XYZ file of C-alpha atoms in Angstrom:
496
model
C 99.105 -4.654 31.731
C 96.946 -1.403 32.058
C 93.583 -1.531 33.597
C 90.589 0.507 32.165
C 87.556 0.557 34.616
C 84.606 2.309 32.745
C 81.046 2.090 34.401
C 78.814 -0.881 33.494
C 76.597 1.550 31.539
C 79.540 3.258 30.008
C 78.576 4.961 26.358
C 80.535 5.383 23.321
C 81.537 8.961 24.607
C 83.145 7.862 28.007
C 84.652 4.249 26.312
C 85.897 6.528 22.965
C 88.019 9.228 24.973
C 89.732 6.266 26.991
C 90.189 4.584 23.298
C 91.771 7.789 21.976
C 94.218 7.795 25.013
C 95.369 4.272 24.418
C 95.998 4.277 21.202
C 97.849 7.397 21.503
C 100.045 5.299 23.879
C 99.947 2.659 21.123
C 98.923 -0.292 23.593
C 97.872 -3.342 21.700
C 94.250 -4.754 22.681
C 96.790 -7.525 24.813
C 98.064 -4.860 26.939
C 94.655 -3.405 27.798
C 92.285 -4.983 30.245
C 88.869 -3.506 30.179
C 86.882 -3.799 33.578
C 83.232 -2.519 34.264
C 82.093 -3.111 38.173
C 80.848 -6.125 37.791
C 83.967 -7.700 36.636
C 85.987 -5.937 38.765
C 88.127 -8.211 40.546
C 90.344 -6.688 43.579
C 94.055 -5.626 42.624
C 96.903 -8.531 43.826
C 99.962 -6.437 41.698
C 98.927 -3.601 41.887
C 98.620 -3.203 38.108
C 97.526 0.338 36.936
C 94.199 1.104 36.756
C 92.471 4.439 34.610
C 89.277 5.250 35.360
C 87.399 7.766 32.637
C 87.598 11.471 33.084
C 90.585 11.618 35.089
C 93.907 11.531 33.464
C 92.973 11.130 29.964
C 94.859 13.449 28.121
C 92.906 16.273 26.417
C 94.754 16.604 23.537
C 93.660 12.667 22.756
C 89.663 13.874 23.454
C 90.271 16.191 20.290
C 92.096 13.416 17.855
C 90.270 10.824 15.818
C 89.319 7.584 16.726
C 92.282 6.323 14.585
C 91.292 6.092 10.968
C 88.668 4.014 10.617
C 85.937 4.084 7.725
C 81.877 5.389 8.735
C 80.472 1.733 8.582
C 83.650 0.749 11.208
C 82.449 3.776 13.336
C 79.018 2.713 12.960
C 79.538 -0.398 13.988
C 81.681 0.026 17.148
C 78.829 2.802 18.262
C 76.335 0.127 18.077
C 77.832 -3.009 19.718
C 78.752 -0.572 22.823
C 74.652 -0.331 23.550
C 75.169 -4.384 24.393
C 74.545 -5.296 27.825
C 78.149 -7.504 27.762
C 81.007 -6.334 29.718
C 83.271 -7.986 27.174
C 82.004 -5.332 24.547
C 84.505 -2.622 25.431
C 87.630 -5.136 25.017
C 85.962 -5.972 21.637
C 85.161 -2.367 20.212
C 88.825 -1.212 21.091
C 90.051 -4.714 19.184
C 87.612 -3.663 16.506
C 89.503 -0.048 16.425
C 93.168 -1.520 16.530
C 92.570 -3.817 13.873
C 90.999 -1.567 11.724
C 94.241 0.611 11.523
C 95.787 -1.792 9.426
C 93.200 -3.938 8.113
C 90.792 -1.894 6.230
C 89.040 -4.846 4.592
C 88.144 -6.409 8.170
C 84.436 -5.650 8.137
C 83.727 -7.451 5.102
C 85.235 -10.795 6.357
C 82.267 -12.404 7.649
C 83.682 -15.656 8.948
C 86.376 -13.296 11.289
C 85.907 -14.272 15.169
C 85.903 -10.592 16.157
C 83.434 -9.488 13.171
C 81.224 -12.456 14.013
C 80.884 -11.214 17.611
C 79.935 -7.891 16.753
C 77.598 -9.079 14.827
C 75.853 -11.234 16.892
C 75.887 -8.152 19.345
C 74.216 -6.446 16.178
C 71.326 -8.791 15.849
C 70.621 -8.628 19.230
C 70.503 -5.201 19.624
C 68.299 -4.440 16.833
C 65.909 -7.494 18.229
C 65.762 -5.340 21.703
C 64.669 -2.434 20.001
C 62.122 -4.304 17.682
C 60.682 -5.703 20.820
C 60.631 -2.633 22.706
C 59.032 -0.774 20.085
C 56.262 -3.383 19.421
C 55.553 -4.329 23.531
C 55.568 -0.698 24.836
C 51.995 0.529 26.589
C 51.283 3.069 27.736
C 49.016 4.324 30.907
C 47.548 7.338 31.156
C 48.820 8.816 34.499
C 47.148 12.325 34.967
C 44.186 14.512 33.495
C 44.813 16.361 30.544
C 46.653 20.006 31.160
C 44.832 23.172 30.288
C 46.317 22.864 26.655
C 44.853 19.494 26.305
C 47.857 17.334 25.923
C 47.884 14.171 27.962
C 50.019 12.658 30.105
C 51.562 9.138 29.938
C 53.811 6.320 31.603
C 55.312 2.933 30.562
C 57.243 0.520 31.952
C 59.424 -1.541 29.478
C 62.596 -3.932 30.661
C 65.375 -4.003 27.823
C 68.279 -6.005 27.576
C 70.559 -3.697 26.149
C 71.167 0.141 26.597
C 68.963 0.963 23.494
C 67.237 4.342 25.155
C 68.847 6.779 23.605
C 68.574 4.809 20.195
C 65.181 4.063 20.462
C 63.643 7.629 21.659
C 63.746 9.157 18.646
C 61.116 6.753 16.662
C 58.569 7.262 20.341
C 58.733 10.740 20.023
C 57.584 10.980 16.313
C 54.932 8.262 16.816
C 53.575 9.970 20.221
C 54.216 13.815 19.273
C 51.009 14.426 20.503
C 51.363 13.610 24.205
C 53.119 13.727 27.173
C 54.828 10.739 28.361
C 57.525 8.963 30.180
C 59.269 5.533 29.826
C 60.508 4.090 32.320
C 63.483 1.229 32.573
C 65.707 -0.788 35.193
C 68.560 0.966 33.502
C 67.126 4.385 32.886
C 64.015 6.664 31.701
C 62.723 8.596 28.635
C 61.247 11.703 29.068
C 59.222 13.449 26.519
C 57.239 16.871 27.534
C 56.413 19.813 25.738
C 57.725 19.105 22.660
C 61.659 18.162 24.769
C 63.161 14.802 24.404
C 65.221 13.697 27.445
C 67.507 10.805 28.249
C 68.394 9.507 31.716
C 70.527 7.036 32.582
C 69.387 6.897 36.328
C 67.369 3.545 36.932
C 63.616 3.431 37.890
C 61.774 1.451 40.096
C 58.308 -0.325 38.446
C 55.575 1.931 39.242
C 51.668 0.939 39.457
C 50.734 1.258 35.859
C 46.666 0.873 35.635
C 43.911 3.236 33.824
C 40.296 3.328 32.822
C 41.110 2.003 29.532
C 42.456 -1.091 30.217
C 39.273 -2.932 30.951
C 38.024 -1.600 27.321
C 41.298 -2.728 26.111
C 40.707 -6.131 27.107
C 37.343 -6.304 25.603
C 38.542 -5.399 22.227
C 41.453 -7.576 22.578
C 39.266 -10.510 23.304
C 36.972 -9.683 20.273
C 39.634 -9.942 17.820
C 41.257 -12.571 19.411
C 40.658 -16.056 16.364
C 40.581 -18.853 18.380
C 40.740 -21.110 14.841
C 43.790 -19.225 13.772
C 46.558 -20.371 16.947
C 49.498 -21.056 16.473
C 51.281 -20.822 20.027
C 54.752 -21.221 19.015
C 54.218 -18.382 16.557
C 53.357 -16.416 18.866
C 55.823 -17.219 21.405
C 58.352 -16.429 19.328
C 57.380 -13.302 17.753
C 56.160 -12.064 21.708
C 58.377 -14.291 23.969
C 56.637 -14.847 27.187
C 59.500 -12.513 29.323
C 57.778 -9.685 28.279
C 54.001 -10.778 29.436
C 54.191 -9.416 32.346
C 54.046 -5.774 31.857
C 51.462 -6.420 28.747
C 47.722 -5.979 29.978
C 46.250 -8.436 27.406
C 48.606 -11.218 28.325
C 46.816 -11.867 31.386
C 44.021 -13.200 29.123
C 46.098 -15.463 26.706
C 46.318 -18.162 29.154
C 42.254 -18.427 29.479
C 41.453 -17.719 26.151
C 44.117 -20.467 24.760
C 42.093 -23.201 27.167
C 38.641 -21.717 25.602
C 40.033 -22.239 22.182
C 38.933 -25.633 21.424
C 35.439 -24.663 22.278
C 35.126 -21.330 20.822
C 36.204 -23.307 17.637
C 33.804 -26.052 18.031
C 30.948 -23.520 18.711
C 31.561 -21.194 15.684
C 31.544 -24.493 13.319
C 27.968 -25.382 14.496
C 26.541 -22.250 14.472
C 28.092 -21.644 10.679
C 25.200 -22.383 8.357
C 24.812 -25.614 10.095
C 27.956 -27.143 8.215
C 26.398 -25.905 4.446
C 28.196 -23.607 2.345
C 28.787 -20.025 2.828
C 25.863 -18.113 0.246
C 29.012 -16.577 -2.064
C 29.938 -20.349 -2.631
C 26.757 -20.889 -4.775
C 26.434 -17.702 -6.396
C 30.723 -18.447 -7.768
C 29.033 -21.697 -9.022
C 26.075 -19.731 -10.847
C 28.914 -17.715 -12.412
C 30.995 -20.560 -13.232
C 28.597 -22.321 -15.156
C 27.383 -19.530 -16.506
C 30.903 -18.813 -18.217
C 31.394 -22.294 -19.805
C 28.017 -21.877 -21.348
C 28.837 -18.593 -23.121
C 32.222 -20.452 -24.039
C 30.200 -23.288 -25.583
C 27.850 -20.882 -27.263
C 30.907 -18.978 -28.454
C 32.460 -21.919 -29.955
C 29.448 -23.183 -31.743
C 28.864 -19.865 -32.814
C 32.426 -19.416 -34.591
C 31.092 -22.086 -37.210
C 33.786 -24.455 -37.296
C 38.005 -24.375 -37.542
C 38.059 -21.685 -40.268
C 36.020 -19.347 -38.312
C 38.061 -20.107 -35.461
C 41.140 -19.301 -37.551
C 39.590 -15.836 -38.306
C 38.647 -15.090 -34.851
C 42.055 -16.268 -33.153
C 43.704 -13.301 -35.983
C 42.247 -10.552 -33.440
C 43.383 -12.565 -30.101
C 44.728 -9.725 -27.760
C 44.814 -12.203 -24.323
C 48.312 -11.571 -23.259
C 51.131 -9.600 -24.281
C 52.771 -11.679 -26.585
C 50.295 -10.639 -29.695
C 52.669 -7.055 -29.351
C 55.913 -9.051 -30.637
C 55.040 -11.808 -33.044
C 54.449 -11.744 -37.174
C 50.953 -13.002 -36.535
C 48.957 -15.906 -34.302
C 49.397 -19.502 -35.935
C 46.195 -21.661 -36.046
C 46.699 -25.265 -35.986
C 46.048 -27.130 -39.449
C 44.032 -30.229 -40.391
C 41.117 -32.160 -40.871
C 38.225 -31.120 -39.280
C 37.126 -34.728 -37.499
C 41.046 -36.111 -37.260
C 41.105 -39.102 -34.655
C 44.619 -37.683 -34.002
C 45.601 -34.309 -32.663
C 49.706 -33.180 -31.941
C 49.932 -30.311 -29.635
C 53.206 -28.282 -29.133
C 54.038 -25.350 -27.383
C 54.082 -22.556 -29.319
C 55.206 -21.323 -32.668
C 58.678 -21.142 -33.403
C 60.369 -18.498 -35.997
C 59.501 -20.006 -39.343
C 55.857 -20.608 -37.845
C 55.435 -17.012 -37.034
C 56.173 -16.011 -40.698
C 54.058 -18.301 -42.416
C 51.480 -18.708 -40.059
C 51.265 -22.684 -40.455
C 52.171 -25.089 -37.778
C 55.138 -27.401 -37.691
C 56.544 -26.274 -40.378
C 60.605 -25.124 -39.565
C 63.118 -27.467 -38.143
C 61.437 -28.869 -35.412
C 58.599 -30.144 -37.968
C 60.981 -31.932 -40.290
C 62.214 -33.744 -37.761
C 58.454 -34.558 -36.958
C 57.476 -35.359 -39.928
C 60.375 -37.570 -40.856
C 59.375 -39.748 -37.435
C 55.486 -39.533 -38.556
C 56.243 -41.146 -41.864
C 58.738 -43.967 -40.187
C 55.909 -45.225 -37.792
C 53.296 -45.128 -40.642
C 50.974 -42.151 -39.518
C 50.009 -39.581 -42.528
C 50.504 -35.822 -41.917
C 47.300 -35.005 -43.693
C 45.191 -37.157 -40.931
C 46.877 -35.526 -38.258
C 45.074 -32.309 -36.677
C 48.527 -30.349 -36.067
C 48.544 -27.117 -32.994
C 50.113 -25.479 -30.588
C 49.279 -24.538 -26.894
C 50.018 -21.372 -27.296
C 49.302 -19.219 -30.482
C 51.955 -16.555 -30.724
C 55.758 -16.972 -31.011
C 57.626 -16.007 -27.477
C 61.124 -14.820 -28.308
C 63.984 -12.620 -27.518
C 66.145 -10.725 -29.956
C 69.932 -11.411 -30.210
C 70.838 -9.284 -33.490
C 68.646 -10.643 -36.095
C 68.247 -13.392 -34.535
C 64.984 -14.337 -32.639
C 65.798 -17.033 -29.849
C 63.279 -18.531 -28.616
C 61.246 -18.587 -25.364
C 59.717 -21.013 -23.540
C 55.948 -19.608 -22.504
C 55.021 -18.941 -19.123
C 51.948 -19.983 -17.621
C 50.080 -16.630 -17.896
C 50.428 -16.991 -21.893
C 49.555 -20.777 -21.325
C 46.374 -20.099 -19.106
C 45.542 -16.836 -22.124
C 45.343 -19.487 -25.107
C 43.664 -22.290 -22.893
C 40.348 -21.383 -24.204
C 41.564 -21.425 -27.769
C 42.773 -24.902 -27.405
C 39.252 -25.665 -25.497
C 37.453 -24.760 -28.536
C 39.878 -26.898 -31.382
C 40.059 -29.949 -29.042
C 35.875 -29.371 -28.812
C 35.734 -28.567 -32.744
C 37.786 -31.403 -33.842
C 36.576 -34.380 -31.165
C 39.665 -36.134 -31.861
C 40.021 -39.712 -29.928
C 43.698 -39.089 -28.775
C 45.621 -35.773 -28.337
C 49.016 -36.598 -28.178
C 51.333 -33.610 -26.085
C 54.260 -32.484 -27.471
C 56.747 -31.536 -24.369
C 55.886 -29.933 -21.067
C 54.195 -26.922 -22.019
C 51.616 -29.003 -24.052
C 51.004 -31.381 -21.488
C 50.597 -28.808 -18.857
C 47.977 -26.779 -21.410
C 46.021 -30.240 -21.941
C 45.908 -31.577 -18.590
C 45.403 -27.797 -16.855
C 48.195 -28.998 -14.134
C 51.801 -28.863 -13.485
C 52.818 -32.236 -14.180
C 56.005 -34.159 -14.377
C 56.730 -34.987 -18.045
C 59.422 -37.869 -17.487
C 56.944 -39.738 -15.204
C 53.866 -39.458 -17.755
C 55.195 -39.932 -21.234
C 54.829 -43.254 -23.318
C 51.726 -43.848 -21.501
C 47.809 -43.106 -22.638
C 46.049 -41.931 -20.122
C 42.055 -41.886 -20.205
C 40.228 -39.037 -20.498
C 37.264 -37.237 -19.041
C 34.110 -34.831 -19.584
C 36.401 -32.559 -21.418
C 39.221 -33.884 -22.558
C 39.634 -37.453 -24.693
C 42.220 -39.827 -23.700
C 45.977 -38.323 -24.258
C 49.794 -39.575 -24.362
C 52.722 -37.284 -23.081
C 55.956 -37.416 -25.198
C 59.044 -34.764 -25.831
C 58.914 -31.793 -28.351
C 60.391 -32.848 -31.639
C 63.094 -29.448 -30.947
C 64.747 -31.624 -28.143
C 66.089 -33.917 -30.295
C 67.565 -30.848 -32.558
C 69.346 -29.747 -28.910
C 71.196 -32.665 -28.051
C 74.917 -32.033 -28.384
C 75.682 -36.234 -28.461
C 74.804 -38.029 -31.518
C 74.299 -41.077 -29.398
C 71.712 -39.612 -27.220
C 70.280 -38.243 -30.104
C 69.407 -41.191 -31.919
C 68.510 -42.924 -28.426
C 65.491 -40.048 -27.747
C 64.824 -40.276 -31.101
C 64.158 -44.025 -31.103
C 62.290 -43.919 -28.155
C 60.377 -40.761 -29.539
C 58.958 -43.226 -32.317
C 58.212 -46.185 -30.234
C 55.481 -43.593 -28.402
C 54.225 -42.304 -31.779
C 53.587 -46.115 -32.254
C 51.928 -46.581 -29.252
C 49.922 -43.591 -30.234
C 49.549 -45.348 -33.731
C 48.200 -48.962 -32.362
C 46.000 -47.582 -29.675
C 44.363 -45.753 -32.634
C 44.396 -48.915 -34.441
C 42.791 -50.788 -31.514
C 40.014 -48.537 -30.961
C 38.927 -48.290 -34.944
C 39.092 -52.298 -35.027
């Protein structure tokens, strides 16, 4: 067994030229034992022990780390900033492996890859934290050349300095300043990055502009808006103590519950904020021009005319042309669908391709006339995607459903029919303006309101053309009739 004893802060540069020398030897990762100071243990068989620098081959400094791809390099430069001893026994198992399995870094569930990854993540946490909990004090006047001086004092748990200097010096270009560490310091003056791996003592970090630092903190500090273990998490209390605000979180957290109660009483005394009324002017003022719009149009036919120009959404770009619905003016029934399909789109009448024989077959079982019925759509233009010269259709989204709402508005206002039965989900979501579970509504009227008269929920006629089983078929298709009939007797009920 051969014992390498590398430095607790050892970097990739000391652990890699000890690496090059073993495998040179061609020691597996069992015959190495990897041993940092404080693991050291004293030596009962006198078992060799290498420590870097000294008899390490030079030759072996020059050679590759074995042949290993960038992401494997990568990844055995970052796992040996971790803070664990254990890391240098991994990155040199890492290395051997790697010789001979090339396709070890993509096998996520491996023991070895798992560990450096979990080194990874923490790592890359360290540095997230150290770049968001930094702060700086100013430590001396500004030089003759006006650039300031700085100091910081920031405990990390891995040795990220080196890694992490680079992003400080671009964000604080401007200034002089040090960082300071229990494992080491980071220098930056006159334009000169420096690294040092000597470890620093806390020093008395205070300035003028904490105190105005407070004071802003406290100003934008919500007291409604707390959510402690939020913020625990995201700044975990280890690193309070070298934040100047912290000191206030604990006082301001007990205030909370007043602060909160204070700003609700002094709010308007409880009435709504001004913009709430004027959104209400607004509001009403809209439905009115939509009612005086719709009287306006002069009935279904103008409506017809005007829905030929209807530019609401994009789907006006793709289709033939927009298909009104069709029927009598005053019908006490209305069908709505979802949208056109193909044959609709080219002859710009409703229900009329395969999905309306099938309806019209059922209509004339349960004894309701097509003629009486007031037959649309909840949306106007066809939705489809081409597959050669075929168009397959598309079921509409909701911004083409919310688009042709007011169009269905003004035909359900028009035509004042007593029921409005919906024809699959997208009708019943058009009609009732919410998302709502089809297979819990249908077969059932439900009343109505200020707008809307009382409606029943049942499937598209197309489902039934979908079903692959003959059986089912004929089962949806029976119960599709027995809801047309309730449609059919409620009518009957209410004209009686």
């Amino acid at each position: 067994m051969k014992r390498i004893q590398l430095a607790r802060d050892a970097d990739f540069a000391t652990w890699r030229g000890l690496a090059r020398a073993a495998l040179a030897e061609r020691l597996a990762p069992g015959q190495i034992e990897w041993i940092s100071p404080d693991a050291a243990q004293t030596d009962l068989f006198g078992a060799e022990s290498e420590r870097p620098g000294n008899d390490v081959p030079n030759e072996s400094r020059e050679t590759p780390v074995g042949h290993i791809p960038k992401a494997g390099l990568a990844l055995l430069r970052t796992i040996l900033r971790h803070n664990d001893p254990k890391r240098f026994a991994l990155a040199y198992r890492l290395l051997w492996r790697l010789q001979t399995e090339p396709a070890l870094l993509a096998i996520a569930t491996d023991p070895d890859i798992r560990e450096a990854a979990r080194m990874t993540q923490q790592i890359r946490r360290d540095m997230h934290k150290m770049k968001a909990f930094v702060r700086f004090r100013e430590a001396t006047q500004p030089d003759k050349e006006g650039r300031r001086h700085f100091i910081a004092w920031f405990e990390p748990e891995n040795f990220i300095l080196e890694t992490v200097a680079p992003f400080f010096a671009e964000r604080f270009s401007d200034m002089d300043w040090m960082i300071l560490t229990p494992i080491g310091s980071i220098l930056f003056e006159n334009g000169k990055l420096i690294c040092d791996r000597t470890p620093c003592a806390p020093p008395d970090l205070k300035d003028d502009v904490e105190t105005l630092w407070h004071s802003y903190y406290q100003s934008i500090f919500n007291p409604a808006r707390i959510k402690t273990k939020a913020m625990r998490s995201e700044m975990p209390t280890k690193y309070w103590k070298n934040l100047p605000e912290t000191r206030l979180i604990p006082q301001m957290l007990a205030d909370a519950e007043n602060r909160v109660a204070a700003m609700v009483a002094t709010q308007n005394d409880g009435r709504a904020p001004v913009f709430h009324e004027r959104h209400q002017a607004e509001w009403r003022e809209r439905e009115a021009q939509e009612e005086a719009r719709g009287e306006a149009l002069g009935g279904l036919p103008a409506l017809s005319r005007a829905l030929e120009s209807c530019q609401r959404c994009d789907l006006c770009r793709y289709a033939t042309q927009s298909v009104p619905g069709a029927g009598p003016e005053h019908a006490s029934l209305m069908l709505v669908g979802e949208q056109p399909g193909d044959q609709e789109d080219l002859q710009g009448r409703p229900f009329v391709g395969p999905a309306g024989q099938v309806l019209d077959r059922v209509l004339s079982q349960v004894g309701i006339e097509r003629d009486e019925v007031y037959l649309t759509n909840a949306v106007k233009h066809f939705k489809f995607v081409s597959k050669g010269r075929r168009r397959i259709h598309q079921a509409p989204g909701r911004t083409e459903i919310v688009a042709c709402s007011p169009w269905l508005e003004q035909e359900i206002r028009l035509v004042k029919p007593k029921l409005i039965v919906t024809l699959g989900a997208t009708a019943l979501q058009a009609v009732e303006g919410r998302v709502s579970r089809l297979g819990t509504l249908r077969g059932h009227v439900r009343e109505g309101n200020a707008t809307r008269p009382p409606s029943l929920a049942t499937i598209h006629p197309s489902y039934l053309l979908r079903l692959p089983e003959p059986e089912r078929a004929q089962e949806e298709e029976l119960r599709f009739r027995q809801e047309l009939t309730v449609a059919r007797d409620w009518l009957r009920g209410r004209s009686a």
